């Protein structure tokens, strides 16, 4: 992707149905994929802001199909939340149309832009602070899954093919390793050996799904902590965002991706591995929140396999970071040379700790089933 041309931003903002007088625009958030801005408008005494986002079309090759998904899912959620007596402008994303009545604008360089109402009085967390907060985000992601349980899955496009197919991620990793375009492989032999040692395990969930032992559902697929907006006063999870990867998947992917990011004692890119630990208390808090809300639609086998969802997503993300490091950092945004390697190392450390504590992890999950949260 070419960098966004800052001088064109006001003209791009003009394309959308924003109210008031343009004031300015600033980069916003810390996602690894899209280019996100908050754009300010003055309306009488009030300054309002909106989210303006350029979709990463290196990552999402069919942005028009992606937007069909986002339009469908946000409309559906809007109605479902209103029907349940919630606030449909706060509990789901809402797209703002362009002046032509479309839901995205294509700029002169082929960049795809969209806009959402800015959800005010919320924060996005880059790291888990308390068990309670993490529990609250688990309930928000659980609710997201529940609300979409009857969404017509067949209408969703696969925005990134084989996104959580972990054996496919191993294949992509091996390609990056064979090409070794930056000559980095020699410096990361231990990490490479770790990945290759896990190859057999990576088949577990896709094989279970193929055998019909785990059902396909409409899932979010990118449930990390900063993809839920948290109410700044109550600390409750308000709105699940970043809907680009909503497509059919396993419930274990959503559970697992939250755990890999949020049940760590350190940031995803922490360089000092002595700070990186898998926190059983955080794991328990998330499991409780997720099962309290989504547990009733999950099968016994899904619940039993939650620990594998957590391990698989952590391992897979580490494999993706390391593959991107070997490929010369073409996928995830980085802000230092070893960024992707640092990220891969934290993920592998977490996988090792999960393995060591597997018995306790399984017991925690078992305890929540026994307490009857499933029914
Ligand atoms: P990426 O795919 O790059 O992660 P996101 O859609 O997650 O992009 O947006 C990046 C960040 O922007 C989020 O982590 C969040 O902080 C913020 N954000 C996105 N949408 C909204 C919104 N509607 N209201 C408030 N903040 C938002
Ligand atoms: C990306 O878009 P963002 O920053 O929420 C990535 C996820 C990874 C995550 C790792 C579309 O998420 O799959 O788990 O980085 N999203 C995509 O932090 O690849
Ligand atoms: Mg995001």
Tab-separated table of C-alpha atoms and ligand atoms in Angstrom:
chain	number	residue	atom	x	y	z
A	1	UNK	CA	0.000	0.000	0.000
A	2	UNK	CA	1.251	3.482	-0.808
A	3	UNK	CA	1.278	5.738	2.264
A	4	UNK	CA	-1.813	7.911	2.662
A	5	UNK	CA	-1.302	11.359	1.087
A	6	UNK	CA	-2.044	13.623	4.060
A	7	UNK	CA	-2.811	16.634	1.872
A	8	UNK	CA	-5.712	14.768	0.254
A	9	UNK	CA	-7.432	13.877	3.523
A	10	UNK	CA	-9.727	16.945	3.732
A	11	UNK	CA	-11.004	16.261	0.210
A	12	UNK	CA	-11.629	12.619	1.081
A	13	UNK	CA	-13.514	13.645	4.218
A	14	UNK	CA	-15.668	15.941	2.042
A	15	UNK	CA	-16.979	12.876	0.177
A	16	UNK	CA	-18.877	11.631	3.243
A	17	UNK	CA	-22.129	12.862	4.736
A	18	UNK	CA	-20.553	14.534	7.750
A	19	UNK	CA	-22.398	17.413	9.353
A	20	UNK	CA	-20.829	20.808	9.992
A	21	UNK	CA	-17.604	22.562	9.099
A	22	UNK	CA	-14.380	20.580	8.582
A	23	UNK	CA	-11.884	21.287	11.381
A	24	UNK	CA	-9.064	18.769	11.004
A	25	UNK	CA	-7.982	15.162	10.902
A	26	UNK	CA	-5.572	13.077	13.013
A	27	UNK	CA	-4.194	9.519	12.810
A	28	UNK	CA	-6.015	7.343	15.306
A	29	UNK	CA	-5.654	4.004	17.143
A	30	UNK	CA	-3.024	1.321	16.983
A	31	UNK	CA	-4.367	-1.377	14.671
A	32	UNK	CA	-1.821	-3.343	12.646
A	33	UNK	CA	-3.732	-3.332	9.371
A	34	UNK	CA	-5.834	-0.354	8.225
A	35	UNK	CA	-5.061	3.387	8.155
A	36	UNK	CA	-7.390	4.931	10.718
A	37	UNK	CA	-8.075	8.639	11.310
A	38	UNK	CA	-10.435	10.676	13.435
A	39	UNK	CA	-11.890	13.592	11.527
A	40	UNK	CA	-13.329	16.607	13.362
A	41	UNK	CA	-16.284	18.767	12.301
A	42	UNK	CA	-17.756	21.824	13.977
A	43	UNK	CA	-21.530	21.981	14.196
A	44	UNK	CA	-22.684	25.137	15.959
A	45	UNK	CA	-21.236	24.874	19.486
A	46	UNK	CA	-20.309	21.210	19.155
A	47	UNK	CA	-17.165	19.538	17.805
A	48	UNK	CA	-17.965	16.092	16.483
A	49	UNK	CA	-15.582	13.431	15.328
A	50	UNK	CA	-15.941	10.497	13.003
A	51	UNK	CA	-13.728	7.533	12.142
A	52	UNK	CA	-12.332	7.646	8.609
A	53	UNK	CA	-10.478	4.541	7.523
A	54	UNK	CA	-8.586	3.374	4.468
A	55	UNK	CA	-8.923	-0.363	4.029
A	56	UNK	CA	-5.642	-2.214	3.583
A	57	UNK	CA	-6.120	-3.690	0.119
A	58	UNK	CA	-2.826	-5.623	0.272
A	59	UNK	CA	-4.430	-7.642	3.007
A	60	UNK	CA	-8.054	-7.491	1.835
A	61	UNK	CA	-7.913	-8.188	-1.890
A	62	UNK	CA	-11.634	-7.768	-2.527
A	63	UNK	CA	-12.632	-4.617	-0.633
A	64	UNK	CA	-16.061	-4.356	-2.287
A	65	UNK	CA	-16.941	-7.856	-1.035
A	66	UNK	CA	-15.542	-6.975	2.370
A	67	UNK	CA	-17.803	-3.933	2.509
A	68	UNK	CA	-20.816	-6.101	1.580
A	69	UNK	CA	-20.046	-8.153	4.688
A	70	UNK	CA	-19.651	-5.075	6.871
A	71	UNK	CA	-22.873	-3.493	5.584
A	72	UNK	CA	-24.814	-6.721	6.149
A	73	UNK	CA	-23.435	-7.407	9.605
A	74	UNK	CA	-23.748	-3.844	10.939
A	75	UNK	CA	-27.352	-3.582	9.689
A	76	UNK	CA	-28.237	-6.904	11.248
A	77	UNK	CA	-26.622	-5.990	14.563
A	78	UNK	CA	-28.275	-2.572	14.538
A	79	UNK	CA	-31.714	-4.185	14.280
A	80	UNK	CA	-30.984	-6.939	16.788
A	81	UNK	CA	-29.654	-4.464	19.366
A	82	UNK	CA	-32.614	-2.125	18.901
A	83	UNK	CA	-35.009	-5.077	19.271
A	84	UNK	CA	-33.278	-6.078	22.502
A	85	UNK	CA	-33.746	-2.562	23.898
A	86	UNK	CA	-30.063	-1.585	23.527
A	87	UNK	CA	-28.541	1.507	21.933
A	88	UNK	CA	-27.924	0.635	18.259
A	89	UNK	CA	-25.662	3.670	17.739
A	90	UNK	CA	-23.366	2.679	20.565
A	91	UNK	CA	-23.368	-1.100	20.706
A	92	UNK	CA	-22.482	-1.695	17.067
A	93	UNK	CA	-20.542	0.158	14.392
A	94	UNK	CA	-22.666	2.262	12.038
A	95	UNK	CA	-21.392	3.234	8.603
A	96	UNK	CA	-21.781	6.787	7.341
A	97	UNK	CA	-22.640	6.976	3.642
A	98	UNK	CA	-20.851	9.085	1.066
A	99	UNK	CA	-22.614	12.068	-0.537
A	100	UNK	CA	-23.352	9.715	-3.464
A	101	UNK	CA	-25.162	7.327	-1.141
A	102	UNK	CA	-22.495	4.610	-1.291
A	103	UNK	CA	-20.821	3.102	1.775
A	104	UNK	CA	-17.273	3.607	0.593
A	105	UNK	CA	-15.298	6.006	-1.559
A	106	UNK	CA	-12.505	4.991	-3.928
A	107	UNK	CA	-9.753	7.621	-4.263
A	108	UNK	CA	-7.601	8.355	-7.316
A	109	UNK	CA	-4.978	5.795	-6.220
A	110	UNK	CA	-7.536	3.013	-5.816
A	111	UNK	CA	-7.661	3.449	-2.013
A	112	UNK	CA	-10.952	2.327	-0.432
A	113	UNK	CA	-12.272	4.640	2.305
A	114	UNK	CA	-15.148	4.186	4.743
A	115	UNK	CA	-16.443	5.997	7.759
A	116	UNK	CA	-18.098	5.097	11.045
A	117	UNK	CA	-19.760	7.098	13.785
A	118	UNK	CA	-17.166	7.675	16.477
A	119	UNK	CA	-18.296	5.939	19.636
A	120	UNK	CA	-17.560	8.477	22.361
A	121	UNK	CA	-16.822	7.935	26.042
A	122	UNK	CA	-15.058	4.680	25.346
A	123	UNK	CA	-11.445	3.562	25.482
A	124	UNK	CA	-9.476	0.891	23.665
A	125	UNK	CA	-7.056	-1.030	25.834
A	126	UNK	CA	-3.661	-2.084	24.520
A	127	UNK	CA	-3.091	-4.408	27.445
A	128	UNK	CA	-5.321	-6.041	30.053
A	129	UNK	CA	-5.385	-4.056	33.295
A	130	UNK	CA	-7.742	-5.975	35.546
A	131	UNK	CA	-9.548	-9.309	35.617
A	132	UNK	CA	-12.861	-7.530	35.806
A	133	UNK	CA	-12.206	-5.495	32.690
A	134	UNK	CA	-11.104	-8.600	30.807
A	135	UNK	CA	-14.224	-10.434	32.001
A	136	UNK	CA	-16.311	-7.535	30.655
A	137	UNK	CA	-14.685	-7.768	27.216
A	138	UNK	CA	-15.349	-11.522	27.228
A	139	UNK	CA	-19.035	-10.819	27.704
A	140	UNK	CA	-18.966	-8.343	24.793
A	141	UNK	CA	-17.361	-10.865	22.439
A	142	UNK	CA	-19.684	-13.580	23.716
A	143	UNK	CA	-22.664	-11.347	23.001
A	144	UNK	CA	-21.339	-10.633	19.506
A	145	UNK	CA	-21.262	-14.362	18.810
A	146	UNK	CA	-24.708	-14.829	20.259
A	147	UNK	CA	-26.259	-11.944	18.323
A	148	UNK	CA	-24.895	-13.342	15.063
A	149	UNK	CA	-25.848	-16.950	15.797
A	150	UNK	CA	-28.675	-16.831	13.212
A	151	UNK	CA	-26.938	-14.593	10.664
A	152	UNK	CA	-27.070	-16.179	7.188
A	153	UNK	CA	-23.479	-17.395	7.073
A	154	UNK	CA	-23.670	-18.380	3.405
A	155	UNK	CA	-24.047	-14.702	2.419
A	156	UNK	CA	-20.662	-13.803	3.908
A	157	UNK	CA	-17.601	-13.533	1.659
A	158	UNK	CA	-14.366	-15.060	2.850
A	159	UNK	CA	-12.388	-11.807	3.067
A	160	UNK	CA	-9.061	-13.564	3.662
A	161	UNK	CA	-9.129	-17.149	2.405
A	162	UNK	CA	-8.006	-19.779	4.937
A	163	UNK	CA	-7.498	-17.045	7.553
A	164	UNK	CA	-7.366	-19.333	10.596
A	165	UNK	CA	-6.383	-22.488	8.772
A	166	UNK	CA	-3.249	-23.064	10.845
A	167	UNK	CA	-1.709	-25.749	8.546
A	168	UNK	CA	-2.014	-23.205	5.729
A	169	UNK	CA	-0.153	-20.710	7.935
A	170	UNK	CA	2.608	-23.325	8.297
A	171	UNK	CA	2.784	-23.588	4.491
A	172	UNK	CA	3.070	-19.814	4.149
A	173	UNK	CA	5.736	-19.828	6.838
A	174	UNK	CA	7.731	-22.486	4.973
A	175	UNK	CA	7.517	-20.440	1.772
A	176	UNK	CA	8.862	-17.360	3.562
A	177	UNK	CA	11.589	-19.500	5.128
A	178	UNK	CA	12.634	-21.015	1.784
A	179	UNK	CA	12.774	-17.581	0.136
A	180	UNK	CA	14.476	-15.929	3.136
A	181	UNK	CA	14.491	-12.642	1.223
A	182	UNK	CA	16.244	-10.662	3.945
A	183	UNK	CA	18.685	-13.380	5.008
A	184	UNK	CA	17.102	-13.388	8.471
A	185	UNK	CA	16.560	-17.154	8.899
A	186	UNK	CA	20.075	-17.841	10.212
A	187	UNK	CA	19.446	-15.482	13.136
A	188	UNK	CA	16.196	-17.141	14.282
A	189	UNK	CA	16.963	-20.879	14.185
A	190	UNK	CA	15.454	-21.534	17.598
A	191	UNK	CA	12.142	-19.891	16.694
A	192	UNK	CA	12.037	-21.768	13.372
A	193	UNK	CA	12.631	-25.081	15.151
A	194	UNK	CA	9.834	-24.233	17.594
A	195	UNK	CA	7.356	-23.708	14.749
A	196	UNK	CA	8.344	-26.867	12.899
A	197	UNK	CA	8.070	-28.857	16.124
A	198	UNK	CA	4.395	-27.822	16.400
A	199	UNK	CA	3.456	-28.742	12.834
A	200	UNK	CA	1.460	-31.890	13.686
A	201	UNK	CA	-0.511	-30.084	16.371
A	202	UNK	CA	-1.596	-27.381	13.922
A	203	UNK	CA	-3.923	-29.900	12.210
A	204	UNK	CA	-6.044	-30.511	15.301
A	205	UNK	CA	-8.899	-28.003	14.885
A	206	UNK	CA	-9.191	-28.022	11.086
A	207	UNK	CA	-9.314	-31.829	11.163
A	208	UNK	CA	-11.986	-31.818	13.851
A	209	UNK	CA	-14.017	-29.366	11.828
A	210	UNK	CA	-13.610	-31.488	8.679
A	211	UNK	CA	-14.878	-34.525	10.614
A	212	UNK	CA	-17.912	-32.535	11.749
A	213	UNK	CA	-16.832	-32.495	15.392
A	214	UNK	CA	-16.724	-28.692	15.578
A	215	UNK	CA	-19.443	-26.567	13.921
A	216	UNK	CA	-18.828	-23.597	11.627
A	217	UNK	CA	-20.373	-20.406	12.989
A	218	UNK	CA	-20.333	-16.729	12.109
A	219	UNK	CA	-17.272	-15.529	13.975
A	220	UNK	CA	-15.276	-12.321	14.295
A	221	UNK	CA	-11.852	-13.912	13.905
A	222	UNK	CA	-9.849	-10.963	15.266
A	223	UNK	CA	-11.014	-10.646	18.850
A	224	UNK	CA	-8.040	-8.934	20.402
A	225	UNK	CA	-8.558	-6.547	23.259
A	226	UNK	CA	-8.260	-3.359	21.203
A	227	UNK	CA	-11.078	-4.518	18.946
A	228	UNK	CA	-13.665	-3.897	21.625
A	229	UNK	CA	-14.547	-0.437	22.869
A	230	UNK	CA	-14.827	-0.247	26.647
A	231	UNK	CA	-17.062	2.288	28.409
A	232	UNK	CA	-14.781	4.799	30.105
A	233	UNK	CA	-17.076	5.101	33.116
A	234	UNK	CA	-18.415	1.611	33.742
A	235	UNK	CA	-15.540	-0.457	32.270
A	236	UNK	CA	-18.129	-2.608	30.431
A	237	UNK	CA	-17.487	-3.809	26.859
A	238	UNK	CA	-19.670	-1.558	24.699
A	239	UNK	CA	-19.031	-2.365	21.074
A	240	UNK	CA	-17.105	-4.955	19.080
A	241	UNK	CA	-15.278	-3.252	16.190
A	242	UNK	CA	-12.935	-4.217	13.326
A	243	UNK	CA	-15.426	-6.320	11.393
A	244	UNK	CA	-13.220	-6.977	8.339
A	245	UNK	CA	-12.694	-10.619	9.169
A	246	UNK	CA	-16.250	-11.528	10.170
A	247	UNK	CA	-16.839	-14.769	8.286
A	248	UNK	CA	-17.607	-18.410	8.993
A	249	UNK	CA	-15.154	-19.830	11.522
A	250	UNK	CA	-14.872	-21.753	14.763
A	251	UNK	CA	-16.003	-20.322	18.098
A	252	UNK	CA	-12.593	-21.431	19.360
A	253	UNK	CA	-10.919	-18.869	17.124
A	254	UNK	CA	-12.751	-16.011	18.814
A	255	UNK	CA	-12.178	-17.338	22.301
A	256	UNK	CA	-8.558	-18.190	21.536
A	257	UNK	CA	-7.537	-14.926	19.916
A	258	UNK	CA	-8.812	-12.955	22.896
A	259	UNK	CA	-6.849	-15.163	25.260
A	260	UNK	CA	-3.596	-14.978	23.299
A	261	UNK	CA	-3.593	-11.187	23.511
A	262	UNK	CA	-5.375	-10.465	26.758
A	263	UNK	CA	-4.306	-13.256	29.140
A	264	UNK	CA	-0.669	-12.245	28.842
A	265	UNK	CA	1.028	-10.211	31.555
A	266	UNK	CA	2.867	-8.161	28.914
A	267	UNK	CA	2.281	-6.378	25.645
A	268	UNK	CA	2.185	-8.384	22.413
A	269	UNK	CA	5.503	-6.813	21.385
A	270	UNK	CA	7.300	-6.874	24.760
A	271	UNK	CA	11.043	-7.347	24.224
A	272	UNK	CA	11.824	-8.493	27.758
A	273	UNK	CA	10.515	-12.054	27.789
A	274	UNK	CA	10.926	-12.317	31.548
A	275	UNK	CA	7.822	-10.111	31.738
A	276	UNK	CA	5.720	-12.343	29.486
A	277	UNK	CA	3.562	-14.854	31.330
A	278	UNK	CA	0.316	-16.659	30.700
A	279	UNK	CA	-1.945	-15.468	33.518
A	280	UNK	CA	-4.313	-18.158	34.802
A	281	UNK	CA	-6.438	-15.623	36.673
A	282	UNK	CA	-7.035	-13.655	33.483
A	283	UNK	CA	-7.750	-16.875	31.592
A	284	UNK	CA	-10.341	-17.818	34.170
A	285	UNK	CA	-11.974	-14.377	34.113
A	286	UNK	CA	-12.326	-14.447	30.317
A	287	UNK	CA	-13.578	-18.049	30.261
A	288	UNK	CA	-16.237	-17.181	32.817
A	289	UNK	CA	-17.464	-14.104	30.911
A	290	UNK	CA	-17.442	-15.799	27.528
A	291	UNK	CA	-19.269	-18.936	28.698
A	292	UNK	CA	-21.820	-17.002	30.739
A	293	UNK	CA	-22.983	-15.287	27.573
A	294	UNK	CA	-22.159	-17.585	24.637
A	295	UNK	CA	-21.980	-20.885	26.520
A	296	UNK	CA	-25.592	-21.815	25.839
A	297	UNK	CA	-25.045	-22.036	22.076
A	298	UNK	CA	-21.758	-23.944	22.270
A	299	UNK	CA	-21.538	-27.741	22.080
A	300	UNK	CA	-19.801	-29.819	24.750
A	301	UNK	CA	-16.938	-30.498	22.386
A	302	UNK	CA	-16.428	-26.797	21.692
A	303	UNK	CA	-16.266	-26.018	25.394
A	304	UNK	CA	-13.905	-28.932	26.042
A	305	UNK	CA	-11.602	-27.657	23.310
A	306	UNK	CA	-11.409	-24.028	24.486
A	307	UNK	CA	-7.831	-24.539	25.763
A	308	UNK	CA	-6.842	-25.720	22.286
A	309	UNK	CA	-8.472	-22.626	20.779
A	310	UNK	CA	-6.262	-20.495	23.017
A	311	UNK	CA	-3.085	-22.413	22.217
A	312	UNK	CA	-3.804	-22.652	18.496
A	313	UNK	CA	-4.495	-18.950	18.037
A	314	UNK	CA	-1.381	-17.996	20.005
A	315	UNK	CA	0.793	-20.399	18.055
A	316	UNK	CA	-0.738	-19.348	14.737
A	317	UNK	CA	-0.228	-15.669	15.421
A	318	UNK	CA	3.395	-16.326	16.371
A	319	UNK	CA	3.870	-18.263	13.126
A	320	UNK	CA	2.369	-15.358	11.155
A	321	UNK	CA	4.612	-12.795	12.877
A	322	UNK	CA	7.718	-14.895	12.280
A	323	UNK	CA	6.738	-15.529	8.640
A	324	UNK	CA	6.294	-11.784	8.148
A	325	UNK	CA	9.680	-11.130	9.745
A	326	UNK	CA	11.287	-13.598	7.311
A	327	UNK	CA	9.347	-12.112	4.379
A	328	UNK	CA	10.645	-8.601	5.152
A	329	UNK	CA	7.655	-7.159	7.086
A	330	UNK	CA	5.155	-6.823	4.288
A	331	UNK	CA	1.936	-7.582	6.209
A	332	UNK	CA	1.800	-6.212	9.770
A	333	UNK	CA	2.616	-2.570	10.453
A	334	UNK	CA	5.923	-2.267	12.300
A	335	UNK	CA	7.708	0.550	14.049
A	336	UNK	CA	11.120	-1.079	14.547
A	337	UNK	CA	13.265	-3.567	12.602
A	338	UNK	CA	12.707	-6.512	14.919
A	339	UNK	CA	9.062	-5.728	15.686
A	340	UNK	CA	7.591	-8.858	14.124
A	341	UNK	CA	10.287	-11.050	15.674
A	342	UNK	CA	9.615	-9.562	19.108
A	343	UNK	CA	5.926	-10.241	18.605
A	344	UNK	CA	6.580	-13.849	17.508
A	345	UNK	CA	8.735	-14.468	20.583
A	346	UNK	CA	6.037	-13.341	23.031
A	347	UNK	CA	3.527	-15.661	21.353
A	348	UNK	CA	5.873	-18.661	21.538
A	349	UNK	CA	6.643	-17.928	25.168
A	350	UNK	CA	2.907	-17.953	25.920
A	351	UNK	CA	2.452	-21.255	24.083
A	352	UNK	CA	5.237	-22.807	26.171
A	353	UNK	CA	3.629	-21.594	29.367
A	354	UNK	CA	0.215	-22.855	28.300
A	355	UNK	CA	1.721	-26.283	27.642
A	356	UNK	CA	3.292	-26.319	31.078
A	357	UNK	CA	0.014	-25.363	32.765
A	358	UNK	CA	-2.286	-27.425	30.562
A	359	UNK	CA	-3.780	-29.449	33.403
A	360	UNK	CA	-4.835	-26.351	35.336
A	361	UNK	CA	-6.183	-24.659	32.197
A	362	UNK	CA	-8.349	-27.688	31.376
A	363	UNK	CA	-9.559	-27.822	34.979
A	364	UNK	CA	-10.645	-24.174	34.885
A	365	UNK	CA	-12.720	-24.795	31.761
A	366	UNK	CA	-14.146	-28.009	33.246
A	367	UNK	CA	-15.193	-26.169	36.373
A	368	UNK	CA	-17.264	-23.677	34.390
A	369	UNK	CA	-19.044	-26.484	32.540
A	370	UNK	CA	-19.873	-28.214	35.800
A	371	UNK	CA	-21.330	-25.069	37.249
A	372	UNK	CA	-24.057	-25.376	34.633
A	373	UNK	CA	-23.194	-22.224	32.676
A	374	UNK	CA	-23.665	-24.227	29.502
A	375	UNK	CA	-27.373	-24.700	29.788
B	1	LIG	P1	-7.272	-2.222	12.332
B	1	LIG	O1	-7.879	-3.239	11.426
B	1	LIG	O2	-6.121	-1.531	11.729
B	1	LIG	O3	-6.979	-2.805	13.669
B	1	LIG	P2	-9.636	-0.981	13.581
B	1	LIG	O4	-10.910	-1.004	12.809
B	1	LIG	O5	-9.487	-1.939	14.685
B	1	LIG	O6	-8.400	-1.089	12.541
B	1	LIG	O7	-9.467	0.526	14.129
B	1	LIG	C1	-8.268	0.960	14.745
B	1	LIG	C2	-8.576	1.619	16.082
B	1	LIG	O8	-9.445	2.743	15.877
B	1	LIG	C3	-9.310	0.749	17.084
B	1	LIG	O9	-8.431	-0.089	17.834
B	1	LIG	C4	-10.033	1.776	17.948
B	1	LIG	O10	-9.139	2.307	18.915
B	1	LIG	C5	-10.359	2.890	16.961
B	1	LIG	N1	-11.750	2.839	16.435
B	1	LIG	C6	-12.166	2.190	15.321
B	1	LIG	N2	-13.486	2.397	15.105
B	1	LIG	C7	-13.925	3.222	16.093
B	1	LIG	C8	-15.207	3.840	16.408
B	1	LIG	N3	-16.276	3.662	15.634
B	1	LIG	N4	-15.267	4.641	17.507
B	1	LIG	C9	-14.169	4.864	18.277
B	1	LIG	N5	-12.950	4.302	18.031
B	1	LIG	C10	-12.812	3.502	16.956
B	2	LIG	C1	-4.138	-7.823	13.128
B	2	LIG	O1	-6.256	-5.507	12.539
B	2	LIG	P1	-5.748	-5.807	13.919
B	2	LIG	O2	-4.583	-4.988	14.325
B	2	LIG	O3	-6.895	-5.765	14.880
B	2	LIG	C2	-4.519	-9.086	12.356
B	2	LIG	C3	-4.920	-10.186	13.325
B	2	LIG	C4	-3.769	-10.478	14.287
B	2	LIG	C5	-3.399	-9.175	15.000
B	2	LIG	C6	-2.173	-9.361	15.862
B	2	LIG	C7	-6.711	-8.851	9.308
B	2	LIG	O4	-5.271	-7.355	13.848
B	2	LIG	O5	-5.231	-11.374	12.609
B	2	LIG	O6	-4.146	-11.445	15.233
B	2	LIG	O7	-3.091	-8.127	14.034
B	2	LIG	N1	-5.614	-8.804	11.429
B	2	LIG	C8	-5.569	-9.238	10.153
B	2	LIG	O8	-2.068	-8.276	16.718
B	2	LIG	O9	-4.653	-9.933	9.713
B	3	LIG	MG1	-8.189	-3.561	15.080
